[in-house]
Coordinates of C-alpha atoms in Angstrom, one line a residue:
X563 CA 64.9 -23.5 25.9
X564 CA 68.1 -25.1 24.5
X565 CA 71.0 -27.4 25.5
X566 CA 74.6 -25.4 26.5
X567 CA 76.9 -25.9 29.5
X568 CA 78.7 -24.0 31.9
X569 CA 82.8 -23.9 31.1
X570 CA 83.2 -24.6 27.7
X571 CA 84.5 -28.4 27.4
X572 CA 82.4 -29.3 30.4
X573 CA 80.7 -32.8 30.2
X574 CA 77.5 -32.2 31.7
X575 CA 74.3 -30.9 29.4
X576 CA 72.1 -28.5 31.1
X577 CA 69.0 -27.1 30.0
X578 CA 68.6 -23.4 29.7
X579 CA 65.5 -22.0 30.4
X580 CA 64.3 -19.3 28.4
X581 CA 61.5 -16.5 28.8
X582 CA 58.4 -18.2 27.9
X583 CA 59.0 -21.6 28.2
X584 CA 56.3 -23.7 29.8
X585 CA 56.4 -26.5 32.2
X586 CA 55.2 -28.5 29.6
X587 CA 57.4 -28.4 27.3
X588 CA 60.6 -28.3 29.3
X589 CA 59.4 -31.6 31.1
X590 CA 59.0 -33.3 27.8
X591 CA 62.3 -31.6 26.3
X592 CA 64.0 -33.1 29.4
X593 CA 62.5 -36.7 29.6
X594 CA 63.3 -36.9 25.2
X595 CA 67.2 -35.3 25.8
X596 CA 67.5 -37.5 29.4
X597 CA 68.9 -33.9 31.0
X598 CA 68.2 -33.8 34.0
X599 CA 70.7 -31.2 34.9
X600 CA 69.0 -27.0 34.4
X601 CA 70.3 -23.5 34.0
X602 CA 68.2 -20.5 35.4
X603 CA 69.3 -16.7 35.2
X604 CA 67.9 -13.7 36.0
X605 CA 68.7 -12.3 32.3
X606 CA 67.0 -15.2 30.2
X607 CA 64.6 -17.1 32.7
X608 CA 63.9 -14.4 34.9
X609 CA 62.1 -15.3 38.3
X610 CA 58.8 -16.1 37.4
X611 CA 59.4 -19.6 36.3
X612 CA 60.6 -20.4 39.9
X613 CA 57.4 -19.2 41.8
X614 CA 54.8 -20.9 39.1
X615 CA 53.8 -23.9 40.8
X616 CA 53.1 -25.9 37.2
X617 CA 56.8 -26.4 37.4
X618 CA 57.6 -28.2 40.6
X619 CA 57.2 -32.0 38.9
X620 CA 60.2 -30.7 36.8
X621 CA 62.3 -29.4 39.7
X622 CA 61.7 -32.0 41.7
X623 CA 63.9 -34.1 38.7
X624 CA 66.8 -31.7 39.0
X625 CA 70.0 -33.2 39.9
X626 CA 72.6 -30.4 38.8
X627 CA 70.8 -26.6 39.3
X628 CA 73.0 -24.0 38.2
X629 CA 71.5 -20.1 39.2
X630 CA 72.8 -17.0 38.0
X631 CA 72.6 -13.6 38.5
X632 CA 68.8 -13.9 40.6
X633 CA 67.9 -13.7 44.3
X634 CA 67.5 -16.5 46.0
X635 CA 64.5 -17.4 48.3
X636 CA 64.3 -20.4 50.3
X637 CA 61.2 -21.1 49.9
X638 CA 60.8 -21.8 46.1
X639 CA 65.0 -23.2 46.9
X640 CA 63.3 -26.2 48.6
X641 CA 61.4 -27.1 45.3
X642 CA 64.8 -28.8 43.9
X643 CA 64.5 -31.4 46.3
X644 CA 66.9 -34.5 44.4
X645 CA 69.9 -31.9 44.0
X646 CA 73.2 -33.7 43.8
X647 CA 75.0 -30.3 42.8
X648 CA 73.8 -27.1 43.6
X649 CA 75.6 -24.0 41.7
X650 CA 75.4 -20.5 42.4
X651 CA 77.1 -17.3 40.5
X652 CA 76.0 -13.8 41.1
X653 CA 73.4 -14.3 42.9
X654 CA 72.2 -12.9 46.5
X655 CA 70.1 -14.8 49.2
X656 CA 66.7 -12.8 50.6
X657 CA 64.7 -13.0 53.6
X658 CA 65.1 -13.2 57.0
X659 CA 64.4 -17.3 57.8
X660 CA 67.1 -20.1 57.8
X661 CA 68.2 -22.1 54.7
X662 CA 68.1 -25.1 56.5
X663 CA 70.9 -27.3 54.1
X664 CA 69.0 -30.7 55.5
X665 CA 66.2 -29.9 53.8
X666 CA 68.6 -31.1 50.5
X667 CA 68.9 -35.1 51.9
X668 CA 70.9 -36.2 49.0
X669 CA 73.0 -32.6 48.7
X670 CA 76.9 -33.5 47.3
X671 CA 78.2 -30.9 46.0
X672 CA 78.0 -27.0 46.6
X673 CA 79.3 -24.0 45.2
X674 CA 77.7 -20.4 46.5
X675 CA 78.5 -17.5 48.2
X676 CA 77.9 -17.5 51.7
X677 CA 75.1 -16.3 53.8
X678 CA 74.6 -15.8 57.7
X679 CA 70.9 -16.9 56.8
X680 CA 73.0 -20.8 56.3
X681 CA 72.1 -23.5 58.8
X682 CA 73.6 -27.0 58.4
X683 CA 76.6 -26.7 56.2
X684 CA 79.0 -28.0 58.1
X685 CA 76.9 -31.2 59.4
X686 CA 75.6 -31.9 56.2
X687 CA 75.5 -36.1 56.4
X688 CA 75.8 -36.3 52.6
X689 CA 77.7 -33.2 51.1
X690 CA 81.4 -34.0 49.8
X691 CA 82.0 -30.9 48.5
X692 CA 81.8 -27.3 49.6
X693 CA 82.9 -24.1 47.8
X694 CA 82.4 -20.9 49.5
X695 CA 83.1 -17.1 48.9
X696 CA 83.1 -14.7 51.4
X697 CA 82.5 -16.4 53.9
X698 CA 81.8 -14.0 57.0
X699 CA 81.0 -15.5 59.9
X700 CA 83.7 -14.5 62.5
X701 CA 85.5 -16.4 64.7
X702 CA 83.8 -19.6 63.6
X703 CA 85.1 -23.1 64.7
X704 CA 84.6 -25.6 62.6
X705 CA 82.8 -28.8 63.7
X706 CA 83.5 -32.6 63.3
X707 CA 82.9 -33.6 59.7
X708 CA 83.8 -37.1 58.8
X709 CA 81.9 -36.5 55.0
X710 CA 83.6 -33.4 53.4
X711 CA 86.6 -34.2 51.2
X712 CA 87.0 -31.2 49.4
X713 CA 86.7 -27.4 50.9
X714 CA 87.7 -24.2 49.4
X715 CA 87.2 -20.9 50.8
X716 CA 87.5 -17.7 48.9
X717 CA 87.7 -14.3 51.3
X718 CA 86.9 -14.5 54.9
X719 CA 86.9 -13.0 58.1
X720 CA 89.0 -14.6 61.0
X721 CA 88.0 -17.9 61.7
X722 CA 89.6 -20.6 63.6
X723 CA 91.3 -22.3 61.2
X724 CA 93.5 -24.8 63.2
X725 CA 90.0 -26.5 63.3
X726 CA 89.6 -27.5 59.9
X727 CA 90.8 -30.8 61.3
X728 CA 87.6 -31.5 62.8
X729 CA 87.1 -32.2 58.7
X730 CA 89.3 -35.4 58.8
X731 CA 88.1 -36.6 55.9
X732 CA 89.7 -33.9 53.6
X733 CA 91.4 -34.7 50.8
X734 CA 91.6 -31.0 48.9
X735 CA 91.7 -28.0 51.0
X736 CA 91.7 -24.8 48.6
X737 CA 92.0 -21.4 51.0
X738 CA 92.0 -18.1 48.7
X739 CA 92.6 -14.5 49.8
X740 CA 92.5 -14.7 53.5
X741 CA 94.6 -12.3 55.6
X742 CA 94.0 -13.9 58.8
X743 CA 95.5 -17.1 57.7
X744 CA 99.0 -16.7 60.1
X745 CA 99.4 -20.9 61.1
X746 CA 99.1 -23.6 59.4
X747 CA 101.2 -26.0 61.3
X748 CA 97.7 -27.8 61.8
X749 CA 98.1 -29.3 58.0
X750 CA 100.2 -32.2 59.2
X751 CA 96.5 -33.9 61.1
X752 CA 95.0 -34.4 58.0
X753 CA 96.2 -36.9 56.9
X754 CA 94.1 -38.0 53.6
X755 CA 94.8 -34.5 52.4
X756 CA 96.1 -35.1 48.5
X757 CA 95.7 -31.6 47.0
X758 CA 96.2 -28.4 48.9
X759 CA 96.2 -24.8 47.5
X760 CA 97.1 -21.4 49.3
X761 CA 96.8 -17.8 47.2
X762 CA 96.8 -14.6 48.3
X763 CA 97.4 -15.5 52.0
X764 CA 100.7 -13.5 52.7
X765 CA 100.6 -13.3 56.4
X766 CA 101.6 -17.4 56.5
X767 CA 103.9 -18.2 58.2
X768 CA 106.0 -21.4 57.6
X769 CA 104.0 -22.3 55.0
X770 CA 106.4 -25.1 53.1
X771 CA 107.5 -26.2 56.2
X772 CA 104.0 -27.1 57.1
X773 CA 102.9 -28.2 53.5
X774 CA 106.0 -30.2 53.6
X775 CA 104.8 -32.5 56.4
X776 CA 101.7 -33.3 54.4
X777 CA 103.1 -36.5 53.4
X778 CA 100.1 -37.3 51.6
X779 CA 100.2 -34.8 49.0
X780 CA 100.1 -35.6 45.5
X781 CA 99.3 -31.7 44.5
X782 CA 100.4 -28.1 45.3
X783 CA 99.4 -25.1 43.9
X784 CA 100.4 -21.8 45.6
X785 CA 100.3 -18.2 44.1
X786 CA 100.9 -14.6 45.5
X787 CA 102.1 -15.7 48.9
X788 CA 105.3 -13.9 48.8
X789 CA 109.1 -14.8 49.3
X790 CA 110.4 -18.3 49.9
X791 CA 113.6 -19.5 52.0
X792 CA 113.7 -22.6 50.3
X793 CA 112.2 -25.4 48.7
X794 CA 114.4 -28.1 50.4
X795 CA 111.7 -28.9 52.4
X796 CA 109.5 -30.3 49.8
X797 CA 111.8 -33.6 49.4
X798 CA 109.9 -35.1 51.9
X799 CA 107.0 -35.2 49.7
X800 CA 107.3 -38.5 48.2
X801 CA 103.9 -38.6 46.8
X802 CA 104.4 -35.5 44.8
X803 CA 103.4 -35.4 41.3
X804 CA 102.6 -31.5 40.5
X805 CA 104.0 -28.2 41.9
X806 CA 103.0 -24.7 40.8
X807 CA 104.5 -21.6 42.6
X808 CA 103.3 -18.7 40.6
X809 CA 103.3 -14.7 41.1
X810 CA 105.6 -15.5 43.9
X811 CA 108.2 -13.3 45.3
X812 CA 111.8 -14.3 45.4
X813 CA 113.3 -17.8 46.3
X814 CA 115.8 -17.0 48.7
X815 CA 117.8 -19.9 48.6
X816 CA 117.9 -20.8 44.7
X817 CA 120.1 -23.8 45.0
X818 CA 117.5 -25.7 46.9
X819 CA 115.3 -25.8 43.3
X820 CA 117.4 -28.7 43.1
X821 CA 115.7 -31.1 45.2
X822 CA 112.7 -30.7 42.2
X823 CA 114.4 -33.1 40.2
X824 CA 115.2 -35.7 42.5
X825 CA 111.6 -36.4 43.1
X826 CA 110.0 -39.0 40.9
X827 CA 107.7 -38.1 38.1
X828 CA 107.3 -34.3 39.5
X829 CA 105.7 -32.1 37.2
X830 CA 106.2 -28.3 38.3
X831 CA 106.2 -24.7 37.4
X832 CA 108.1 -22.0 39.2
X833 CA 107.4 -18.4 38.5
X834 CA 109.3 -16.3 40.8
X835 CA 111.0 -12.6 40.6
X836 CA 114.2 -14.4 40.8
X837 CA 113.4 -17.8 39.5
X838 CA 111.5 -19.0 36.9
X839 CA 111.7 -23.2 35.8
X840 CA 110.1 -25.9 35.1
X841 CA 109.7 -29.4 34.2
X842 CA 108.8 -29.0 30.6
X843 CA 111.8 -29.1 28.1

């Protein structure tokens, strides 16, 4: 076992578990350090720690779990019972039962790819945050939410998307390579939304138009979504404070990049074909 983290700069400590360790020791290495946050990959934990029972006091102390590169199975899931945060990279969930998400009763944060075998992520009475990728479940309408304030979705089939505002408490909506995204006139309903992203999603249309009736907004961040008439509209957005536009295609009406300047203390980056500016001197 030894201490690391995640991203580099990142302020939590986590534990990593290594082959070998025993419950004994990593109980008392967490209670001496006061971690109470754990790392477990297939590549140095391997899966055997997670089905020997000597370790459940320990899991049951976990507030941030971060798994990598494993397969997940509900049942030795469920052990981690005081998750706040709840991390997953690389890994793939097995079996045929439910992961019923009540099961985690004080559940704020999530960030996993998604599974059909999910029950309970959109009702979830304590989870703020939800980060999913490739997110398949077709056609689906999402239901009234009054707890989750960030969202971002990374690939997806067609869903029904003028229903995120059944999630009226969002304030970040992140939507990442999804094809099927065509309207987003909906954006103007939520109206705590402060930081929005859109990438990848070239088939939007009206999208500054739209974005530009947020006016809530205090961020926007948009990359690869193709030409742009103008970006006159964005002077309603008194709130402002940071605009990125990058890998774009070409701004169509150049002149309107005026209208950047004449909103107060706007930082911004534009990377275009046939524009590139920014704030920075």
């Amino acid at each position: 076992m030894y201490i690391g983290t995640t991203p580099p700069g990142r302020k939590e400590r986590f534990i990593i578990v290594e082959k070998g360790d025993s419950a004994q020791s990593l109980i008392i290495f967490s209670q001496e350090e006061r971690i109470t946050n754990l790392i477990i990959s297939g590549q140095e934990s391997g899966l055997e720690i997670l089905l020997d029972e000597s370790f459940a006091p320990l899991f049951k102390t976990i507030q941030i779990l971060h798994l990598k590169d494993i397969n997940i199975d509900k049942n030795w899931l469920y052990q981690f019972v005081n998750l706040k945060r709840l991390e997953i990279k690389g890994c793939q969930y097995k079996g045929k039962a439910p992961l019923d998400w009540l099961k985690f009763t004080v559940l704020e944060e999530l960030f996993t790819p998604y599974s059909k075998l999910f029950e309970n992520l959109f009702v979830h009475p304590t989870l703020r945050t939800v980060f999913i990728e490739n997110f398949d479940k077709e056609g689906f309408v999402f239901p009234l939410n009054t707890v989750i304030e960030s969202l971002s979705i990374e690939k997806s089939k067609e869903c029904k998307w003028g229903s995120l505002v059944n999630l009226s408490a969002l304030k970040a909506l992140y939507l990442v390579k999804i094809p099927t995204l065509i309207d987003v006139n909906w954006l103007s309903t939520l109206t705590h939304l402060e930081d929005i992203e859109l990438s990848a999603c070239k088939k939007t249309n009206n999208a500054i138009t739209s974005i530009a009736e947020v006016s809530t907004l205090k961020t926007v961040y948009l990359s690869a979504m193709g030409d742009i008439e103008s970006l006159k509209p964005f002077e309603k957005l008194q709130n402002l404070k940071e605009l990125t536009i990058e890998e774009g295609g070409r701004l169509i009406d150049k002149k309107s990049s005026t209208i950047l300047n004449k909103l107060n203390n706007l930082e911004y980056s534009i990377e275009m074909k046939n524009y590139v500016d920014s704030s920075e001197e």
